[in-house]
mmCIF file of C-alpha atoms in Angstrom:
data_model
loop_
_atom_site.group_PDB
_atom_site.id
_atom_site.type_symbol
_atom_site.label_atom_id
_atom_site.label_comp_id
_atom_site.label_asym_id
_atom_site.label_seq_id
_atom_site.Cartn_x
_atom_site.Cartn_y
_atom_site.Cartn_z
ATOM 1 C CA ASP A 25 4.459 -12.648 -11.507
ATOM 2 C CA VAL A 26 6.077 -10.641 -8.774
ATOM 3 C CA LYS A 27 5.987 -12.393 -5.446
ATOM 4 C CA VAL A 28 6.348 -10.639 -2.118
ATOM 5 C CA THR A 29 6.235 -13.163 0.684
ATOM 6 C CA GLN A 30 5.774 -12.367 4.343
ATOM 7 C CA SER A 31 6.866 -15.183 6.574
ATOM 8 C CA SER A 32 4.042 -15.103 9.103
ATOM 9 C CA ARG A 33 0.383 -14.328 8.511
ATOM 10 C CA TYR A 34 -0.667 -14.323 12.168
ATOM 11 C CA LEU A 35 1.446 -13.788 15.269
ATOM 12 C CA VAL A 36 0.652 -13.330 18.923
ATOM 13 C CA LYS A 37 3.462 -11.916 21.085
ATOM 14 C CA ARG A 38 3.789 -10.731 24.652
ATOM 15 C CA THR A 39 4.594 -7.189 25.704
ATOM 16 C CA GLY A 40 8.337 -6.693 25.821
ATOM 17 C CA GLU A 41 9.192 -9.499 23.410
ATOM 18 C CA LYS A 42 11.483 -8.917 20.464
ATOM 19 C CA VAL A 43 9.585 -9.533 17.239
ATOM 20 C CA PHE A 44 10.917 -10.163 13.743
ATOM 21 C CA LEU A 45 8.737 -9.812 10.661
ATOM 22 C CA GLU A 46 10.394 -11.157 7.547
ATOM 23 C CA CYS A 47 9.741 -10.241 3.943
ATOM 24 C CA VAL A 48 11.223 -11.684 0.755
ATOM 25 C CA GLN A 49 10.702 -10.593 -2.842
ATOM 26 C CA ASP A 50 11.722 -12.550 -5.911
ATOM 27 C CA MET A 51 11.952 -9.864 -8.600
ATOM 28 C CA ASP A 52 15.314 -8.285 -7.841
ATOM 29 C CA HIS A 53 13.638 -5.048 -6.750
ATOM 30 C CA GLU A 54 15.870 -2.408 -5.230
ATOM 31 C CA ASN A 55 13.165 -0.731 -3.156
ATOM 32 C CA MET A 56 11.452 -2.354 -0.209
ATOM 33 C CA PHE A 57 8.970 -0.890 2.258
ATOM 34 C CA TRP A 58 7.230 -1.676 5.530
ATOM 35 C CA TYR A 59 3.788 -0.213 6.242
ATOM 36 C CA ARG A 60 1.318 -0.707 9.018
ATOM 37 C CA GLN A 61 -2.405 -0.585 8.486
ATOM 38 C CA ASP A 62 -4.853 0.479 11.159
ATOM 39 C CA PRO A 63 -8.606 1.110 10.972
ATOM 40 C CA GLY A 64 -9.348 4.744 10.209
ATOM 41 C CA LEU A 65 -5.672 5.569 9.654
ATOM 42 C CA GLY A 66 -5.048 3.833 6.354
ATOM 43 C CA LEU A 67 -1.496 2.737 5.580
ATOM 44 C CA ARG A 68 1.456 4.479 7.169
ATOM 45 C CA LEU A 69 5.068 4.043 6.130
ATOM 46 C CA ILE A 70 7.393 2.786 8.866
ATOM 47 C CA TYR A 71 10.726 2.321 7.078
ATOM 48 C CA PHE A 72 11.980 1.842 3.555
ATOM 49 C CA SER A 73 15.161 0.799 1.835
ATOM 50 C CA TYR A 74 16.586 1.661 -1.570
ATOM 51 C CA ASP A 75 19.484 -0.755 -1.448
ATOM 52 C CA VAL A 76 21.245 -3.390 0.576
ATOM 53 C CA LYS A 77 22.300 -2.149 4.010
ATOM 54 C CA MET A 78 20.500 1.111 3.356
ATOM 55 C CA LYS A 79 17.447 2.269 5.309
ATOM 56 C CA GLU A 80 15.442 5.429 5.754
ATOM 57 C CA LYS A 81 12.773 6.358 8.235
ATOM 58 C CA GLY A 82 9.230 6.678 7.074
ATOM 59 C CA ASP A 83 6.444 8.524 8.808
ATOM 60 C CA ILE A 84 6.193 6.424 11.987
ATOM 61 C CA PRO A 85 9.580 4.763 12.717
ATOM 62 C CA GLU A 86 9.418 5.011 16.508
ATOM 63 C CA GLY A 87 9.606 1.628 18.189
ATOM 64 C CA TYR A 88 10.806 -0.128 15.031
ATOM 65 C CA SER A 89 14.046 -0.922 13.279
ATOM 66 C CA VAL A 90 14.834 -2.705 10.024
ATOM 67 C CA SER A 91 17.531 -4.815 8.460
ATOM 68 C CA ARG A 92 18.430 -5.318 4.827
ATOM 69 C CA GLU A 93 21.468 -7.591 4.570
ATOM 70 C CA LYS A 94 20.437 -9.079 1.229
ATOM 71 C CA LYS A 95 18.652 -7.461 -1.669
ATOM 72 C CA GLU A 96 15.681 -9.800 -1.580
ATOM 73 C CA ARG A 97 15.031 -9.671 2.161
ATOM 74 C CA PHE A 98 13.795 -6.821 4.344
ATOM 75 C CA SER A 99 13.128 -7.456 8.016
ATOM 76 C CA LEU A 100 11.092 -5.359 10.413
ATOM 77 C CA ILE A 101 12.118 -5.571 14.059
ATOM 78 C CA LEU A 102 10.164 -4.596 17.126
ATOM 79 C CA GLU A 103 12.827 -4.413 19.837
ATOM 80 C CA SER A 104 10.307 -4.493 22.686
ATOM 81 C CA ALA A 105 6.766 -5.071 21.519
ATOM 82 C CA SER A 106 3.987 -2.988 23.009
ATOM 83 C CA THR A 107 0.221 -3.303 22.783
ATOM 84 C CA ASN A 108 -0.014 -0.191 20.595
ATOM 85 C CA GLN A 109 1.949 -2.084 17.962
ATOM 86 C CA THR A 110 -0.911 -4.499 17.476
ATOM 87 C CA SER A 111 -1.648 -4.029 13.797
ATOM 88 C CA MET A 112 -1.453 -5.429 10.309
ATOM 89 C CA TYR A 113 1.995 -5.059 8.762
ATOM 90 C CA LEU A 114 2.459 -4.929 5.018
ATOM 91 C CA CYS A 115 5.715 -5.367 3.155
ATOM 92 C CA ALA A 116 6.125 -4.035 -0.383
ATOM 93 C CA SER A 117 8.747 -3.774 -3.109
ATOM 94 C CA SER A 118 9.346 -1.904 -6.363
ATOM 95 C CA LEU A 119 11.947 -1.252 -9.017
ATOM 96 C CA THR A 120 14.552 1.389 -8.457
ATOM 97 C CA ALA A 121 13.757 5.079 -8.376
ATOM 98 C CA GLY A 122 16.838 5.669 -10.483
ATOM 99 C CA THR A 123 15.099 4.633 -13.674
ATOM 100 C CA GLY A 124 13.190 7.902 -13.578
ATOM 101 C CA LEU A 125 9.951 5.995 -13.875
ATOM 102 C CA SER A 126 7.985 7.171 -10.873
ATOM 103 C CA GLY A 127 5.106 5.070 -12.133
ATOM 104 C CA ASN A 128 6.875 1.874 -11.156
ATOM 105 C CA THR A 129 4.297 -0.324 -9.503
ATOM 106 C CA ILE A 130 4.736 -1.171 -5.838
ATOM 107 C CA TYR A 131 3.845 -4.782 -5.063
ATOM 108 C CA PHE A 132 2.538 -5.864 -1.669
ATOM 109 C CA GLY A 133 2.699 -9.026 0.360
ATOM 110 C CA GLU A 134 -0.393 -10.517 1.964
ATOM 111 C CA GLY A 135 0.222 -8.920 5.324
ATOM 112 C CA SER A 136 1.151 -10.065 8.814
ATOM 113 C CA TRP A 137 -1.389 -9.678 11.579
ATOM 114 C CA LEU A 138 0.449 -9.024 14.833
ATOM 115 C CA THR A 139 -1.296 -9.046 18.181
ATOM 116 C CA VAL A 140 0.673 -7.933 21.239
ATOM 117 C CA VAL A 141 -0.858 -8.997 24.546
ATOM 118 C CA GLY B 256 4.506 17.123 0.973
ATOM 119 C CA ASN B 257 2.234 14.676 -0.781
ATOM 120 C CA SER B 258 -1.249 13.866 0.453
ATOM 121 C CA VAL B 259 -4.283 11.962 -0.757
ATOM 122 C CA THR B 260 -7.877 12.517 0.290
ATOM 123 C CA GLN B 261 -10.572 10.023 -0.534
ATOM 124 C CA MET B 262 -14.166 9.757 0.448
ATOM 125 C CA GLU B 263 -14.894 7.973 3.667
ATOM 126 C CA GLY B 264 -16.925 4.833 3.667
ATOM 127 C CA PRO B 265 -18.535 2.570 4.042
ATOM 128 C CA VAL B 266 -20.241 2.752 0.708
ATOM 129 C CA THR B 267 -23.111 0.290 0.448
ATOM 130 C CA LEU B 268 -24.533 -0.544 -2.966
ATOM 131 C CA SER B 269 -26.781 -3.059 -4.611
ATOM 132 C CA GLU B 270 -25.458 -5.337 -7.328
ATOM 133 C CA GLU B 271 -25.317 -3.702 -10.778
ATOM 134 C CA ALA B 272 -25.273 -0.211 -9.270
ATOM 135 C CA PHE B 273 -22.808 2.463 -10.416
ATOM 136 C CA LEU B 274 -19.833 3.052 -8.132
ATOM 137 C CA THR B 275 -17.798 6.236 -7.773
ATOM 138 C CA ILE B 276 -15.087 6.761 -5.185
ATOM 139 C CA ASN B 277 -13.675 10.268 -5.135
ATOM 140 C CA CYS B 278 -9.950 10.875 -4.741
ATOM 141 C CA THR B 279 -8.084 14.176 -4.762
ATOM 142 C CA TYR B 280 -4.429 14.812 -4.147
ATOM 143 C CA THR B 281 -1.704 17.336 -3.504
ATOM 144 C CA ALA B 282 1.776 16.505 -4.681
ATOM 145 C CA THR B 283 5.253 17.846 -5.274
ATOM 146 C CA GLY B 284 6.358 17.436 -8.851
ATOM 147 C CA TYR B 285 4.541 15.178 -11.300
ATOM 148 C CA PRO B 286 2.936 12.290 -9.473
ATOM 149 C CA SER B 287 1.842 8.905 -10.687
ATOM 150 C CA LEU B 288 -1.545 7.822 -9.398
ATOM 151 C CA PHE B 289 -2.780 4.415 -8.335
ATOM 152 C CA TRP B 290 -5.813 2.586 -7.063
ATOM 153 C CA TYR B 291 -5.175 -0.440 -4.881
ATOM 154 C CA VAL B 292 -7.804 -2.905 -3.690
ATOM 155 C CA GLN B 293 -7.762 -5.008 -0.542
ATOM 156 C CA TYR B 294 -10.135 -7.941 -0.377
ATOM 157 C CA PRO B 295 -11.091 -9.280 3.064
ATOM 158 C CA GLY B 296 -8.150 -10.912 4.827
ATOM 159 C CA GLU B 297 -5.684 -10.161 2.049
ATOM 160 C CA GLY B 298 -2.925 -7.705 1.221
ATOM 161 C CA LEU B 299 -3.144 -4.909 -1.318
ATOM 162 C CA GLN B 300 -3.346 -5.528 -5.036
ATOM 163 C CA LEU B 301 -2.785 -2.951 -7.731
ATOM 164 C CA LEU B 302 -6.079 -2.284 -9.489
ATOM 165 C CA LEU B 303 -5.003 0.371 -11.975
ATOM 166 C CA LYS B 304 -2.627 3.253 -12.449
ATOM 167 C CA ALA B 305 -1.976 6.385 -14.512
ATOM 168 C CA THR B 306 1.388 8.030 -14.873
ATOM 169 C CA LYS B 307 0.604 11.333 -16.610
ATOM 170 C CA ALA B 308 -2.176 13.846 -17.027
ATOM 171 C CA ASP B 309 -5.239 12.688 -18.995
ATOM 172 C CA ASP B 310 -4.168 9.038 -18.827
ATOM 173 C CA LYS B 311 -6.976 6.622 -18.095
ATOM 174 C CA GLY B 312 -6.246 3.514 -16.099
ATOM 175 C CA SER B 313 -8.627 0.591 -16.401
ATOM 176 C CA ASN B 314 -8.921 -2.954 -15.107
ATOM 177 C CA LYS B 315 -11.716 -5.399 -14.229
ATOM 178 C CA GLY B 316 -14.351 -2.880 -15.346
ATOM 179 C CA PHE B 317 -12.933 -0.118 -13.147
ATOM 180 C CA GLU B 318 -11.679 3.136 -14.625
ATOM 181 C CA ALA B 319 -9.984 6.273 -13.356
ATOM 182 C CA THR B 320 -8.734 9.319 -15.264
ATOM 183 C CA TYR B 321 -5.780 11.429 -14.154
ATOM 184 C CA ARG B 322 -7.176 14.992 -14.032
ATOM 185 C CA LYS B 323 -4.369 17.422 -13.409
ATOM 186 C CA GLU B 324 -6.596 20.496 -13.564
ATOM 187 C CA THR B 325 -8.747 19.251 -10.697
ATOM 188 C CA THR B 326 -5.986 17.155 -9.029
ATOM 189 C CA SER B 327 -8.340 14.196 -8.989
ATOM 190 C CA PHE B 328 -8.312 10.485 -9.810
ATOM 191 C CA HIS B 329 -11.846 9.261 -9.164
ATOM 192 C CA LEU B 330 -12.550 5.543 -9.429
ATOM 193 C CA GLU B 331 -15.663 4.386 -11.296
ATOM 194 C CA LYS B 332 -17.352 1.150 -12.216
ATOM 195 C CA GLY B 333 -20.566 0.963 -14.163
ATOM 196 C CA SER B 334 -22.043 -2.211 -12.681
ATOM 197 C CA VAL B 335 -20.658 -3.616 -9.441
ATOM 198 C CA GLN B 336 -20.790 -7.220 -8.293
ATOM 199 C CA VAL B 337 -20.806 -8.743 -4.834
ATOM 200 C CA SER B 338 -17.197 -9.794 -5.471
ATOM 201 C CA ASP B 339 -16.207 -6.106 -5.678
ATOM 202 C CA SER B 340 -16.768 -5.776 -1.938
ATOM 203 C CA ALA B 341 -13.385 -4.625 -0.631
ATOM 204 C CA VAL B 342 -11.446 -1.643 0.640
ATOM 205 C CA TYR B 343 -10.144 0.664 -2.082
ATOM 206 C CA PHE B 344 -7.096 2.866 -1.597
ATOM 207 C CA CYS B 345 -6.072 5.801 -3.731
ATOM 208 C CA ALA B 346 -2.323 6.448 -3.715
ATOM 209 C CA LEU B 347 0.404 8.425 -5.413
ATOM 210 C CA THR B 348 4.156 8.490 -5.845
ATOM 211 C CA SER B 349 6.456 11.186 -7.140
ATOM 212 C CA ARG B 350 10.172 11.362 -7.787
ATOM 213 C CA ALA B 351 10.327 14.445 -5.601
ATOM 214 C CA ALA B 352 9.119 12.301 -2.695
ATOM 215 C CA GLY B 353 11.537 9.475 -3.412
ATOM 216 C CA ASN B 354 8.891 7.288 -5.033
ATOM 217 C CA LYS B 355 7.312 6.398 -1.730
ATOM 218 C CA LEU B 356 3.618 5.627 -1.908
ATOM 219 C CA THR B 357 1.318 8.018 -0.089
ATOM 220 C CA PHE B 358 -2.117 6.524 0.588
ATOM 221 C CA GLY B 359 -5.542 7.858 1.183
ATOM 222 C CA GLY B 360 -7.432 6.509 4.173
ATOM 223 C CA GLY B 361 -9.262 3.839 2.192
ATOM 224 C CA THR B 362 -12.926 3.448 1.294
ATOM 225 C CA ARG B 363 -14.788 0.301 2.258
ATOM 226 C CA VAL B 364 -17.301 -0.805 -0.357
ATOM 227 C CA LEU B 365 -20.005 -3.326 0.398
ATOM 228 C CA VAL B 366 -22.066 -4.683 -2.478
ATOM 229 C CA LYS B 367 -25.285 -6.471 -1.533
ATOM 230 C CA PRO B 368 -27.023 -9.022 -3.747
#
């Protein structure tokens, strides 16, 4: 089975802190994604990556950055956390788009609940 | 761009009732369609998918048919259980959009004994 592991399930951070959310997948997937989930807003894409050292902005990248130094690991970074970044963060991965199979399933981790106080 | 619209919840049902969650979409190119489920306190799990028109995805008693003519992918289950209480998300990807998932807003379903 595909495994997408997020390092922390629950975090509480102070305003202004630098926050790292780590995600690892074990299926050699090229694509990795970070979403945030908020009540009434569904899931919104923050950043995604198609390959090592490659990143592209999603729909709401402001206040976030990402790092993909190794294929299996995709980190989300909040340079200076703010209270409006309190949310649930979901990491996901999938096989490459280059196969032409747009039906490739995207697999999700269990989520990281971040509270910024 | 791509977008997904699904019915707002919460949907409250009794056990063994019939469940339908409507989902319609707009997409560039030829999308693949998905239903994901999120149980309380957990991440998202793929429930079913369909990759071309008229395909029917099915899993755990749930079904959805890819209707290109009506741009719809409605989720149905004939007899729900309390354990089906969750949030259900309709989603799509397309090559034209770089295979990123676009989600609907989610529909919370509560099944009462």
